[in-house]
Amino acid sequence: MSTDATTTDATSDPTTDPTTDPTTAPGVLARCTELDRFTSSPDHLERVHLSPEHAAANEAVRAWMEQAGLTTWRDAAGNMCGRREGREPGLPALLLGSHVDTVPDAGSYDGMLGVVMAIAVAQRLGDRVAELPFALELVAFSDEEGTRFGTALMGSKALAGLWDDAWWQLADADGVPLRQAFLDFGLDPERARDAARAPGSLVGYLEAHIEQGPYLEAADVSLGYVTTIAGARRFRLTVLGEARHAGGTPYERRRDALVGAGEAITTIERLGRALGVIATVGQIEVHPGAVNVIAGRADFSLDLRAPLDEDRDRAWERLHAEVAAACEARGLRLEVTETHAAPAAPCAGWLQQAVVDGIRSTGDADPMALWSRAGHDAMAVAAVADIGMLFLRCHDGISHHPGEDVREVDVARGIDAFEAAVLAVATAHDAGGTAAVPPPTPGLGR
Ligand SMILES: [Zn+2]
């Protein structure tokens, strides 16, 4: 599982300045800003999987992990990892992490905040790690967003043993195949599967992340715990009509694919609201796409999410039926292709409880439960370990945008809660009761 292991000292870390102690909120925020330097463009932040700037970010993270007392290695899929032994060498590990890749024109916190907070927690725990009933491991995942190769969670899926050899067919927008990107990054494509962690080698996985939504801010609280991560289904819908002269074709003889698609899109929004699912049409293409030609064909995307897979799937059946009926009434044909499907990933009850205990230690007696609308590395890791997530309030729910922002006070409480959650996991682990612990509250939260 480990390549190029090293324990060399980090000496040139600008954030060791006492005014930005890396175990405090100002220090954590300074490190997030520091990572902004590793970008493909001076004008905006963009750091994609296996790029030179990704390598540079990995090395910064490696230095910080080593400063926190961890032994580091880059795994076979490009994830940067660190470990410190617990009560005895070789115990299964509690894994803390998030990702360091970004979308184009990204903010500074999506992913990076969770990585830097995990390092802060490891550094704060220091020699106390040697008393824990598990090893402490950290990971900075290489690919969560899927910006470069179009497939998200490649880093965390590799760690979870979900590597897919079909990915070798992928190439980036410049035509660089994934295999070449591996070689350029100094990775051996033949060994990609070695990044997989053995079942039983992990006690659990905890991830801190900005909420990427408005609910914590609306409730005026700093932190929340995640009940489940919604799985998305994505479809490509094609409405087929007949392209004809815009002037010469009377209404009763038209089979206008774009009008059919328009009706489908408003139907999707209406039913999405009514059924409590999130349905988004984000792309549409019209053919032949001329001002004086009735559209003969319209292709559009649909992204569908709900906290429970059953609700999402039931909603899809209803949406599909109504859209198909609307198309038929207009003499149009509807074709549907499913392009992506991911199951929801529920957070384990005992890890939800550990995160709740962590948040309570910061003075919030009744922590807010949330279900995650966005995907996270944790949903991949769920294939190999129990997962739990801590959400931090972010400004105006903005994410995947340079306007992403967090408050220092929330980061301070977040680090405290994250550290306390690790200790709560240790207590739960020592008590022997883990999987059987029910979630802290019924329901899925906001
Ligand atoms: Zn993220």
Short mmCIF file of N, CA and C in Angstrom, two decimals, residues 65-213:
data_model
loop_
_atom_site.label_atom_id
_atom_site.label_comp_id
_atom_site.label_asym_id
_atom_site.label_seq_id
_atom_site.Cartn_x
_atom_site.Cartn_y
_atom_site.Cartn_z
N MET A 65 2.11 17.08 7.34
CA MET A 65 1.84 15.82 8.06
C MET A 65 3.05 15.40 8.87
N GLU A 66 4.22 15.55 8.29
CA GLU A 66 5.45 15.13 9.00
C GLU A 66 5.69 16.04 10.21
N GLN A 67 5.38 17.31 10.04
CA GLN A 67 5.50 18.24 11.15
C GLN A 67 4.56 17.85 12.29
N ALA A 68 3.44 17.21 11.92
CA ALA A 68 2.47 16.76 12.92
C ALA A 68 2.86 15.39 13.50
N GLY A 69 4.02 14.86 13.08
CA GLY A 69 4.52 13.62 13.68
C GLY A 69 4.13 12.35 12.95
N LEU A 70 3.65 12.50 11.71
CA LEU A 70 3.21 11.32 10.96
C LEU A 70 4.31 10.83 10.02
N THR A 71 4.30 9.54 9.78
CA THR A 71 5.12 8.96 8.72
C THR A 71 4.29 9.05 7.43
N THR A 72 4.89 9.52 6.35
CA THR A 72 4.09 9.81 5.15
C THR A 72 4.47 8.92 3.98
N TRP A 73 3.53 8.77 3.07
CA TRP A 73 3.81 8.13 1.79
C TRP A 73 2.75 8.58 0.79
N ARG A 74 3.14 8.53 -0.46
CA ARG A 74 2.16 8.75 -1.52
C ARG A 74 1.72 7.38 -1.98
N ASP A 75 0.41 7.14 -1.99
CA ASP A 75 -0.02 5.79 -2.35
C ASP A 75 -0.04 5.60 -3.86
N ALA A 76 -0.41 4.40 -4.29
CA ALA A 76 -0.28 4.02 -5.69
C ALA A 76 -1.26 4.75 -6.61
N ALA A 77 -2.21 5.51 -6.02
CA ALA A 77 -3.17 6.28 -6.84
C ALA A 77 -2.92 7.78 -6.71
N GLY A 78 -1.83 8.16 -6.06
CA GLY A 78 -1.51 9.59 -5.96
C GLY A 78 -2.08 10.27 -4.73
N ASN A 79 -2.75 9.51 -3.84
CA ASN A 79 -3.24 10.09 -2.59
C ASN A 79 -2.05 10.28 -1.64
N MET A 80 -2.01 11.42 -0.92
CA MET A 80 -0.94 11.64 0.06
C MET A 80 -1.43 11.16 1.42
N CYS A 81 -0.66 10.30 2.04
CA CYS A 81 -1.10 9.63 3.26
C CYS A 81 -0.11 9.83 4.39
N GLY A 82 -0.60 9.76 5.62
CA GLY A 82 0.27 9.82 6.78
C GLY A 82 -0.28 8.93 7.88
N ARG A 83 0.60 8.46 8.76
CA ARG A 83 0.18 7.53 9.81
C ARG A 83 1.01 7.73 11.06
N ARG A 84 0.34 7.61 12.19
CA ARG A 84 1.04 7.56 13.47
C ARG A 84 0.44 6.39 14.24
N GLU A 85 1.31 5.58 14.83
CA GLU A 85 0.83 4.37 15.49
C GLU A 85 0.10 4.70 16.79
N GLY A 86 -0.84 3.84 17.14
CA GLY A 86 -1.59 3.99 18.39
C GLY A 86 -0.93 3.23 19.51
N ARG A 87 -1.78 2.67 20.38
CA ARG A 87 -1.33 1.96 21.59
C ARG A 87 -0.26 0.91 21.32
N GLU A 88 -0.41 0.25 20.19
CA GLU A 88 0.61 -0.72 19.77
C GLU A 88 0.74 -0.63 18.26
N PRO A 89 1.90 -1.02 17.74
CA PRO A 89 2.10 -0.89 16.29
C PRO A 89 1.17 -1.82 15.51
N GLY A 90 0.75 -1.35 14.33
CA GLY A 90 0.02 -2.20 13.40
C GLY A 90 -1.47 -2.31 13.64
N LEU A 91 -2.03 -1.49 14.54
CA LEU A 91 -3.48 -1.54 14.77
C LEU A 91 -4.23 -1.00 13.56
N PRO A 92 -5.50 -1.40 13.37
CA PRO A 92 -6.33 -0.75 12.34
C PRO A 92 -6.38 0.76 12.62
N ALA A 93 -6.62 1.54 11.58
CA ALA A 93 -6.50 3.00 11.70
C ALA A 93 -7.86 3.69 11.64
N LEU A 94 -7.96 4.79 12.38
CA LEU A 94 -9.03 5.77 12.13
C LEU A 94 -8.47 6.72 11.09
N LEU A 95 -9.17 6.86 9.98
CA LEU A 95 -8.68 7.67 8.86
C LEU A 95 -9.42 9.00 8.84
N LEU A 96 -8.66 10.10 8.75
CA LEU A 96 -9.23 11.45 8.62
C LEU A 96 -8.77 12.02 7.29
N GLY A 97 -9.66 12.68 6.56
CA GLY A 97 -9.18 13.28 5.32
C GLY A 97 -10.23 13.99 4.51
N SER A 98 -9.78 14.43 3.35
CA SER A 98 -10.63 15.02 2.32
C SER A 98 -9.74 15.15 1.08
N HIS A 99 -10.06 16.06 0.16
CA HIS A 99 -9.33 16.08 -1.11
C HIS A 99 -8.61 17.40 -1.35
N VAL A 100 -7.60 17.37 -2.23
CA VAL A 100 -6.86 18.58 -2.58
C VAL A 100 -7.01 18.96 -4.05
N ASP A 101 -7.80 18.22 -4.81
CA ASP A 101 -8.05 18.65 -6.20
C ASP A 101 -9.23 19.63 -6.19
N THR A 102 -9.35 20.39 -7.26
CA THR A 102 -10.40 21.42 -7.31
C THR A 102 -11.12 21.40 -8.66
N VAL A 103 -12.25 22.10 -8.68
CA VAL A 103 -12.93 22.39 -9.95
C VAL A 103 -12.22 23.60 -10.58
N PRO A 104 -12.52 23.94 -11.83
CA PRO A 104 -11.96 25.17 -12.40
C PRO A 104 -12.55 26.40 -11.69
N ASP A 105 -11.73 27.43 -11.47
CA ASP A 105 -12.16 28.66 -10.80
C ASP A 105 -12.78 28.34 -9.44
N ALA A 106 -12.00 27.60 -8.65
CA ALA A 106 -12.51 27.07 -7.38
C ALA A 106 -12.32 28.06 -6.24
N GLY A 107 -12.96 27.73 -5.12
CA GLY A 107 -12.68 28.41 -3.86
C GLY A 107 -11.56 27.69 -3.13
N SER A 108 -11.20 28.25 -1.96
CA SER A 108 -10.00 27.76 -1.26
C SER A 108 -10.30 26.65 -0.25
N TYR A 109 -11.56 26.29 -0.05
CA TYR A 109 -11.90 25.47 1.12
C TYR A 109 -12.51 24.11 0.82
N ASP A 110 -13.13 23.96 -0.34
CA ASP A 110 -13.78 22.70 -0.68
C ASP A 110 -12.71 21.60 -0.77
N GLY A 111 -12.67 20.75 0.24
CA GLY A 111 -11.67 19.68 0.28
C GLY A 111 -10.46 20.06 1.13
N MET A 112 -9.81 21.15 0.73
CA MET A 112 -8.55 21.53 1.39
C MET A 112 -8.76 21.79 2.88
N LEU A 113 -9.88 22.42 3.24
CA LEU A 113 -10.12 22.72 4.66
C LEU A 113 -10.13 21.43 5.48
N GLY A 114 -10.77 20.39 4.95
CA GLY A 114 -10.84 19.12 5.69
C GLY A 114 -9.49 18.47 5.85
N VAL A 115 -8.64 18.59 4.81
CA VAL A 115 -7.29 18.02 4.90
C VAL A 115 -6.47 18.76 5.95
N VAL A 116 -6.51 20.09 5.87
CA VAL A 116 -5.69 20.90 6.78
C VAL A 116 -6.20 20.79 8.22
N MET A 117 -7.52 20.69 8.39
CA MET A 117 -8.07 20.49 9.74
C MET A 117 -7.64 19.13 10.31
N ALA A 118 -7.61 18.11 9.46
CA ALA A 118 -7.19 16.79 9.93
C ALA A 118 -5.73 16.83 10.40
N ILE A 119 -4.90 17.56 9.67
CA ILE A 119 -3.49 17.70 10.07
C ILE A 119 -3.41 18.44 11.41
N ALA A 120 -4.24 19.49 11.56
CA ALA A 120 -4.26 20.25 12.82
C ALA A 120 -4.63 19.35 13.99
N VAL A 121 -5.62 18.48 13.76
CA VAL A 121 -6.05 17.56 14.83
C VAL A 121 -4.93 16.59 15.18
N ALA A 122 -4.26 16.05 14.17
CA ALA A 122 -3.15 15.11 14.44
C ALA A 122 -2.05 15.80 15.23
N GLN A 123 -1.77 17.05 14.84
CA GLN A 123 -0.70 17.78 15.54
C GLN A 123 -1.11 18.10 16.98
N ARG A 124 -2.38 18.47 17.17
CA ARG A 124 -2.85 18.75 18.53
C ARG A 124 -2.79 17.52 19.42
N LEU A 125 -3.19 16.38 18.84
CA LEU A 125 -3.18 15.14 19.63
C LEU A 125 -1.75 14.76 19.99
N GLY A 126 -0.82 14.98 19.08
CA GLY A 126 0.60 14.75 19.36
C GLY A 126 0.84 13.37 19.95
N ASP A 127 1.54 13.34 21.07
CA ASP A 127 1.92 12.06 21.67
C ASP A 127 0.72 11.30 22.23
N ARG A 128 -0.42 11.98 22.37
CA ARG A 128 -1.62 11.27 22.86
C ARG A 128 -2.09 10.21 21.86
N VAL A 129 -1.65 10.34 20.60
CA VAL A 129 -2.02 9.32 19.61
C VAL A 129 -1.53 7.94 20.08
N ALA A 130 -0.39 7.93 20.75
CA ALA A 130 0.20 6.66 21.20
C ALA A 130 -0.64 5.99 22.29
N GLU A 131 -1.66 6.69 22.79
CA GLU A 131 -2.55 6.08 23.80
C GLU A 131 -3.87 5.61 23.17
N LEU A 132 -4.08 5.94 21.89
CA LEU A 132 -5.35 5.61 21.25
C LEU A 132 -5.43 4.11 20.93
N PRO A 133 -6.66 3.58 20.93
CA PRO A 133 -6.80 2.14 20.63
C PRO A 133 -6.78 1.84 19.13
N PHE A 134 -6.30 2.80 18.35
CA PHE A 134 -6.16 2.61 16.90
C PHE A 134 -5.02 3.50 16.43
N ALA A 135 -4.51 3.22 15.25
CA ALA A 135 -3.55 4.14 14.63
C ALA A 135 -4.34 5.33 14.09
N LEU A 136 -3.67 6.46 13.93
CA LEU A 136 -4.31 7.62 13.32
C LEU A 136 -3.70 7.79 11.93
N GLU A 137 -4.58 7.80 10.91
CA GLU A 137 -4.09 8.02 9.55
C GLU A 137 -4.78 9.22 8.94
N LEU A 138 -4.05 9.91 8.08
CA LEU A 138 -4.59 11.06 7.35
C LEU A 138 -4.46 10.79 5.86
N VAL A 139 -5.38 11.36 5.08
CA VAL A 139 -5.26 11.23 3.63
C VAL A 139 -5.72 12.52 2.95
N ALA A 140 -4.95 12.92 1.95
CA ALA A 140 -5.36 14.01 1.05
C ALA A 140 -5.66 13.34 -0.29
N PHE A 141 -6.95 13.18 -0.57
CA PHE A 141 -7.32 12.45 -1.78
C PHE A 141 -6.94 13.23 -3.04
N SER A 142 -6.56 12.45 -4.05
CA SER A 142 -6.01 13.02 -5.29
C SER A 142 -7.09 13.50 -6.25
N ASP A 143 -8.25 12.86 -6.20
CA ASP A 143 -9.28 13.20 -7.19
C ASP A 143 -10.64 12.95 -6.58
N GLU A 144 -11.32 14.05 -6.26
CA GLU A 144 -12.71 13.95 -5.82
C GLU A 144 -13.62 14.51 -6.90
N GLU A 145 -13.20 15.64 -7.48
CA GLU A 145 -14.07 16.40 -8.37
C GLU A 145 -14.25 15.76 -9.75
N GLY A 146 -13.23 15.03 -10.20
CA GLY A 146 -13.33 14.43 -11.54
C GLY A 146 -13.17 15.44 -12.65
N THR A 147 -12.60 16.60 -12.35
CA THR A 147 -12.51 17.67 -13.35
C THR A 147 -11.68 17.26 -14.56
N ARG A 148 -10.58 16.54 -14.33
CA ARG A 148 -9.68 16.27 -15.45
C ARG A 148 -10.14 15.11 -16.34
N PHE A 149 -10.55 14.02 -15.73
CA PHE A 149 -10.87 12.83 -16.54
C PHE A 149 -12.37 12.50 -16.57
N GLY A 150 -13.19 13.36 -15.93
CA GLY A 150 -14.64 13.20 -16.04
C GLY A 150 -15.22 12.13 -15.13
N THR A 151 -14.37 11.47 -14.35
CA THR A 151 -14.87 10.46 -13.41
C THR A 151 -14.46 10.90 -12.02
N ALA A 152 -15.46 11.16 -11.18
CA ALA A 152 -15.18 11.68 -9.84
C ALA A 152 -14.72 10.57 -8.90
N LEU A 153 -14.09 10.97 -7.79
CA LEU A 153 -13.74 10.07 -6.68
C LEU A 153 -12.71 9.01 -7.06
N MET A 154 -11.86 9.31 -8.04
CA MET A 154 -10.90 8.29 -8.46
C MET A 154 -9.92 7.96 -7.33
N GLY A 155 -9.50 8.98 -6.57
CA GLY A 155 -8.55 8.75 -5.49
C GLY A 155 -9.16 7.93 -4.37
N SER A 156 -10.37 8.34 -3.93
CA SER A 156 -10.99 7.64 -2.80
C SER A 156 -11.50 6.27 -3.22
N LYS A 157 -11.94 6.13 -4.47
CA LYS A 157 -12.36 4.79 -4.92
C LYS A 157 -11.17 3.84 -4.96
N ALA A 158 -10.00 4.35 -5.38
CA ALA A 158 -8.80 3.49 -5.39
C ALA A 158 -8.50 3.01 -3.97
N LEU A 159 -8.60 3.92 -3.00
CA LEU A 159 -8.32 3.54 -1.60
C LEU A 159 -9.35 2.52 -1.11
N ALA A 160 -10.59 2.67 -1.58
CA ALA A 160 -11.66 1.79 -1.11
C ALA A 160 -11.70 0.46 -1.86
N GLY A 161 -10.75 0.25 -2.77
CA GLY A 161 -10.71 -1.01 -3.51
C GLY A 161 -11.69 -1.04 -4.67
N LEU A 162 -12.10 0.14 -5.14
CA LEU A 162 -13.08 0.22 -6.23
C LEU A 162 -12.43 0.68 -7.54
N TRP A 163 -11.12 0.46 -7.68
CA TRP A 163 -10.47 0.85 -8.93
C TRP A 163 -11.14 0.15 -10.10
N ASP A 164 -11.34 0.89 -11.18
CA ASP A 164 -12.03 0.34 -12.35
C ASP A 164 -11.09 0.44 -13.56
N ASP A 165 -10.70 -0.71 -14.11
CA ASP A 165 -9.76 -0.69 -15.23
C ASP A 165 -10.33 -0.01 -16.47
N ALA A 166 -11.67 0.18 -16.52
CA ALA A 166 -12.26 0.92 -17.65
C ALA A 166 -11.75 2.36 -17.67
N TRP A 167 -11.28 2.86 -16.51
CA TRP A 167 -10.77 4.24 -16.46
C TRP A 167 -9.54 4.43 -17.33
N TRP A 168 -8.83 3.34 -17.65
CA TRP A 168 -7.64 3.49 -18.50
C TRP A 168 -8.00 3.97 -19.89
N GLN A 169 -9.27 3.88 -20.26
CA GLN A 169 -9.70 4.40 -21.57
C GLN A 169 -9.87 5.91 -21.56
N LEU A 170 -9.86 6.52 -20.37
CA LEU A 170 -10.13 7.95 -20.26
C LEU A 170 -8.91 8.78 -20.66
N ALA A 171 -9.20 9.94 -21.24
CA ALA A 171 -8.15 10.92 -21.53
C ALA A 171 -8.67 12.30 -21.13
N ASP A 172 -7.75 13.23 -20.87
CA ASP A 172 -8.20 14.58 -20.49
C ASP A 172 -8.51 15.40 -21.74
N ALA A 173 -8.87 16.68 -21.56
CA ALA A 173 -9.30 17.53 -22.68
C ALA A 173 -8.17 17.74 -23.70
N ASP A 174 -6.92 17.58 -23.26
CA ASP A 174 -5.79 17.71 -24.19
C ASP A 174 -5.42 16.39 -24.84
N GLY A 175 -6.20 15.35 -24.55
CA GLY A 175 -5.92 14.05 -25.15
C GLY A 175 -4.91 13.22 -24.38
N VAL A 176 -4.49 13.68 -23.20
CA VAL A 176 -3.52 12.91 -22.40
C VAL A 176 -4.25 11.74 -21.73
N PRO A 177 -3.86 10.50 -22.06
CA PRO A 177 -4.53 9.35 -21.44
C PRO A 177 -4.20 9.25 -19.95
N LEU A 178 -5.11 8.67 -19.20
CA LEU A 178 -4.90 8.51 -17.76
C LEU A 178 -3.58 7.79 -17.48
N ARG A 179 -3.29 6.78 -18.30
CA ARG A 179 -2.06 6.02 -18.08
C ARG A 179 -0.82 6.93 -18.16
N GLN A 180 -0.83 7.83 -19.16
CA GLN A 180 0.30 8.75 -19.31
C GLN A 180 0.37 9.72 -18.12
N ALA A 181 -0.81 10.16 -17.66
CA ALA A 181 -0.84 11.07 -16.51
C ALA A 181 -0.25 10.38 -15.27
N PHE A 182 -0.55 9.09 -15.11
CA PHE A 182 0.04 8.32 -14.00
C PHE A 182 1.57 8.33 -14.11
N LEU A 183 2.06 8.04 -15.33
CA LEU A 183 3.52 7.98 -15.54
C LEU A 183 4.14 9.35 -15.29
N ASP A 184 3.51 10.40 -15.80
CA ASP A 184 4.05 11.76 -15.62
C ASP A 184 4.11 12.14 -14.14
N PHE A 185 3.21 11.57 -13.36
CA PHE A 185 3.14 11.89 -11.93
C PHE A 185 4.11 11.01 -11.11
N GLY A 186 4.77 10.08 -11.83
CA GLY A 186 5.70 9.18 -11.14
C GLY A 186 5.02 7.97 -10.54
N LEU A 187 3.82 7.66 -11.03
CA LEU A 187 3.08 6.50 -10.53
C LEU A 187 3.15 5.36 -11.54
N ASP A 188 3.09 4.13 -11.05
CA ASP A 188 3.12 2.96 -11.90
C ASP A 188 1.68 2.51 -12.17
N PRO A 189 1.20 2.66 -13.43
CA PRO A 189 -0.19 2.27 -13.71
C PRO A 189 -0.51 0.83 -13.33
N GLU A 190 0.50 -0.03 -13.45
CA GLU A 190 0.25 -1.45 -13.14
C GLU A 190 -0.06 -1.67 -11.66
N ARG A 191 0.29 -0.67 -10.84
CA ARG A 191 0.14 -0.85 -9.40
C ARG A 191 -1.03 -0.06 -8.82
N ALA A 192 -1.86 0.56 -9.68
CA ALA A 192 -2.92 1.44 -9.17
C ALA A 192 -3.78 0.75 -8.10
N ARG A 193 -4.03 -0.52 -8.30
CA ARG A 193 -4.89 -1.25 -7.35
C ARG A 193 -4.25 -1.42 -5.98
N ASP A 194 -2.92 -1.22 -5.91
CA ASP A 194 -2.25 -1.36 -4.61
C ASP A 194 -2.68 -0.29 -3.62
N ALA A 195 -3.35 0.76 -4.10
CA ALA A 195 -3.83 1.80 -3.18
C ALA A 195 -4.96 1.28 -2.29
N ALA A 196 -5.56 0.14 -2.66
CA ALA A 196 -6.72 -0.39 -1.92
C ALA A 196 -6.34 -0.76 -0.49
N ARG A 197 -7.16 -0.35 0.45
CA ARG A 197 -6.97 -0.75 1.84
C ARG A 197 -7.72 -2.06 2.09
N ALA A 198 -7.09 -2.91 2.89
CA ALA A 198 -7.71 -4.19 3.20
C ALA A 198 -8.91 -3.96 4.11
N PRO A 199 -10.00 -4.70 3.86
CA PRO A 199 -11.12 -4.63 4.80
C PRO A 199 -10.61 -4.99 6.20
N GLY A 200 -11.03 -4.26 7.20
CA GLY A 200 -10.55 -4.52 8.56
C GLY A 200 -9.33 -3.70 8.94
N SER A 201 -8.72 -3.04 7.95
CA SER A 201 -7.53 -2.22 8.26
C SER A 201 -7.93 -0.83 8.74
N LEU A 202 -9.23 -0.51 8.60
CA LEU A 202 -9.71 0.81 9.02
C LEU A 202 -10.80 0.68 10.07
N VAL A 203 -10.66 1.46 11.14
CA VAL A 203 -11.69 1.53 12.19
C VAL A 203 -12.88 2.34 11.69
N GLY A 204 -12.58 3.36 10.90
CA GLY A 204 -13.61 4.24 10.37
C GLY A 204 -12.95 5.40 9.65
N TYR A 205 -13.81 6.26 9.07
CA TYR A 205 -13.32 7.43 8.32
C TYR A 205 -14.13 8.65 8.74
N LEU A 206 -13.43 9.71 9.08
CA LEU A 206 -14.10 10.98 9.42
C LEU A 206 -13.61 12.07 8.48
N GLU A 207 -14.55 12.85 7.97
CA GLU A 207 -14.20 13.93 7.04
C GLU A 207 -14.88 15.21 7.49
N ALA A 208 -14.09 16.29 7.58
CA ALA A 208 -14.65 17.63 7.80
C ALA A 208 -14.73 18.33 6.46
N HIS A 209 -15.81 19.06 6.22
CA HIS A 209 -16.02 19.69 4.91
C HIS A 209 -16.93 20.89 5.08
N ILE A 210 -16.74 21.90 4.23
CA ILE A 210 -17.72 22.99 4.24
C ILE A 210 -19.06 22.44 3.76
N GLU A 211 -20.14 23.04 4.24
CA GLU A 211 -21.47 22.50 3.95
C GLU A 211 -21.80 22.56 2.46
N GLN A 212 -21.37 23.61 1.78
CA GLN A 212 -21.72 23.83 0.36
C GLN A 212 -23.22 24.02 0.18
N GLY A 213 -23.86 24.51 1.22
CA GLY A 213 -25.29 24.77 1.19
C GLY A 213 -25.60 25.80 2.28
#
